[in-house]
Coordinates of C-alpha atoms in Angstrom, one line a residue:
P99 CA 8.7 -1.2 3.7
I100 CA 10.7 1.0 1.4
S101 CA 12.9 -1.8 0.3
H102 CA 12.0 -4.8 -1.8
E103 CA 12.8 -7.2 1.0
V104 CA 12.0 -7.6 4.7
C105 CA 14.0 -9.5 7.3
F106 CA 11.7 -10.6 10.0
P107 CA 13.3 -10.6 13.5
A108 CA 12.9 -13.7 15.6
T109 CA 10.8 -11.8 18.2
S110 CA 8.0 -11.0 15.8
S111 CA 8.3 -13.8 13.3
H112 CA 7.7 -17.6 13.6
S113 CA 9.4 -19.7 16.2
Q114 CA 10.3 -22.1 13.4
G115 CA 11.3 -21.3 9.8
I116 CA 8.8 -19.8 7.4
T117 CA 7.8 -22.5 4.9
S118 CA 4.9 -20.8 3.1
I119 CA 4.3 -17.2 1.9
A120 CA 1.6 -15.5 -0.1
L121 CA 1.1 -11.9 -1.3
D122 CA -2.3 -10.3 -1.8
R123 CA -2.1 -9.9 -5.6
H124 CA -5.2 -7.7 -5.8
F125 CA -3.8 -4.8 -3.7
G126 CA -0.3 -6.0 -2.8
T127 CA -0.6 -4.6 0.7
S128 CA -1.0 -7.8 2.7
L129 CA 1.5 -10.7 3.2
L130 CA 0.7 -14.0 4.7
T131 CA 3.4 -16.3 6.2
G132 CA 3.1 -19.8 7.6
S133 CA 5.4 -22.3 9.3
S134 CA 5.1 -26.0 9.2
G135 CA 7.2 -26.1 12.4
D136 CA 5.1 -24.0 14.7
Y137 CA 1.7 -24.5 12.9
V138 CA 1.0 -20.8 12.8
A139 CA -0.1 -18.4 10.1
K140 CA 0.5 -14.6 10.3
I141 CA -1.0 -11.7 8.4
W142 CA 1.2 -8.7 7.8
D143 CA 0.0 -5.3 6.7
L144 CA 2.7 -3.8 4.5
T145 CA 1.2 -0.3 4.4
S146 CA 1.3 0.2 8.1
M147 CA 4.4 -1.8 8.9
N148 CA 7.0 0.0 11.0
K149 CA 10.4 -0.9 12.4
L150 CA 8.8 -3.2 15.0
L151 CA 7.5 -5.6 12.3
R152 CA 4.5 -6.9 14.2
P153 CA 1.9 -9.0 12.4
V154 CA -1.7 -7.8 12.2
K155 CA -3.1 -11.2 13.1
E156 CA -1.7 -14.6 14.2
F157 CA -3.7 -17.8 14.2
K158 CA -3.5 -21.6 13.9
P159 CA -5.7 -22.5 10.9
F160 CA -6.0 -26.1 12.0
P161 CA -4.5 -26.8 15.4
G162 CA -2.0 -29.6 15.2
H163 CA -1.6 -29.4 11.4
Q164 CA 1.4 -28.1 9.5
V165 CA 1.0 -25.0 7.4
R166 CA 2.4 -26.1 4.0
A167 CA 0.6 -23.8 1.5
L168 CA -1.1 -20.4 1.6
S169 CA -3.1 -18.3 -0.7
F170 CA -5.5 -15.3 -0.7
S171 CA -9.0 -15.7 -2.0
P172 CA -9.4 -14.0 -5.4
D173 CA -12.5 -12.2 -4.2

């Protein structure tokens, strides 16, 4: 995005509120969001993001467990 902020529409974001967020500090091109309400984590590629705002990948890290904290591996 050209701006310093992104407003995720409900159609591509989480079904519940985003409760965790992490930015890839090495390159700064990937964003990870998580929700403790829908148990889902999503990876967003900031370099190829367009107006549709679709995540690159969506997954449930541990089915039935809330996503409360996120981070990228330093390596």
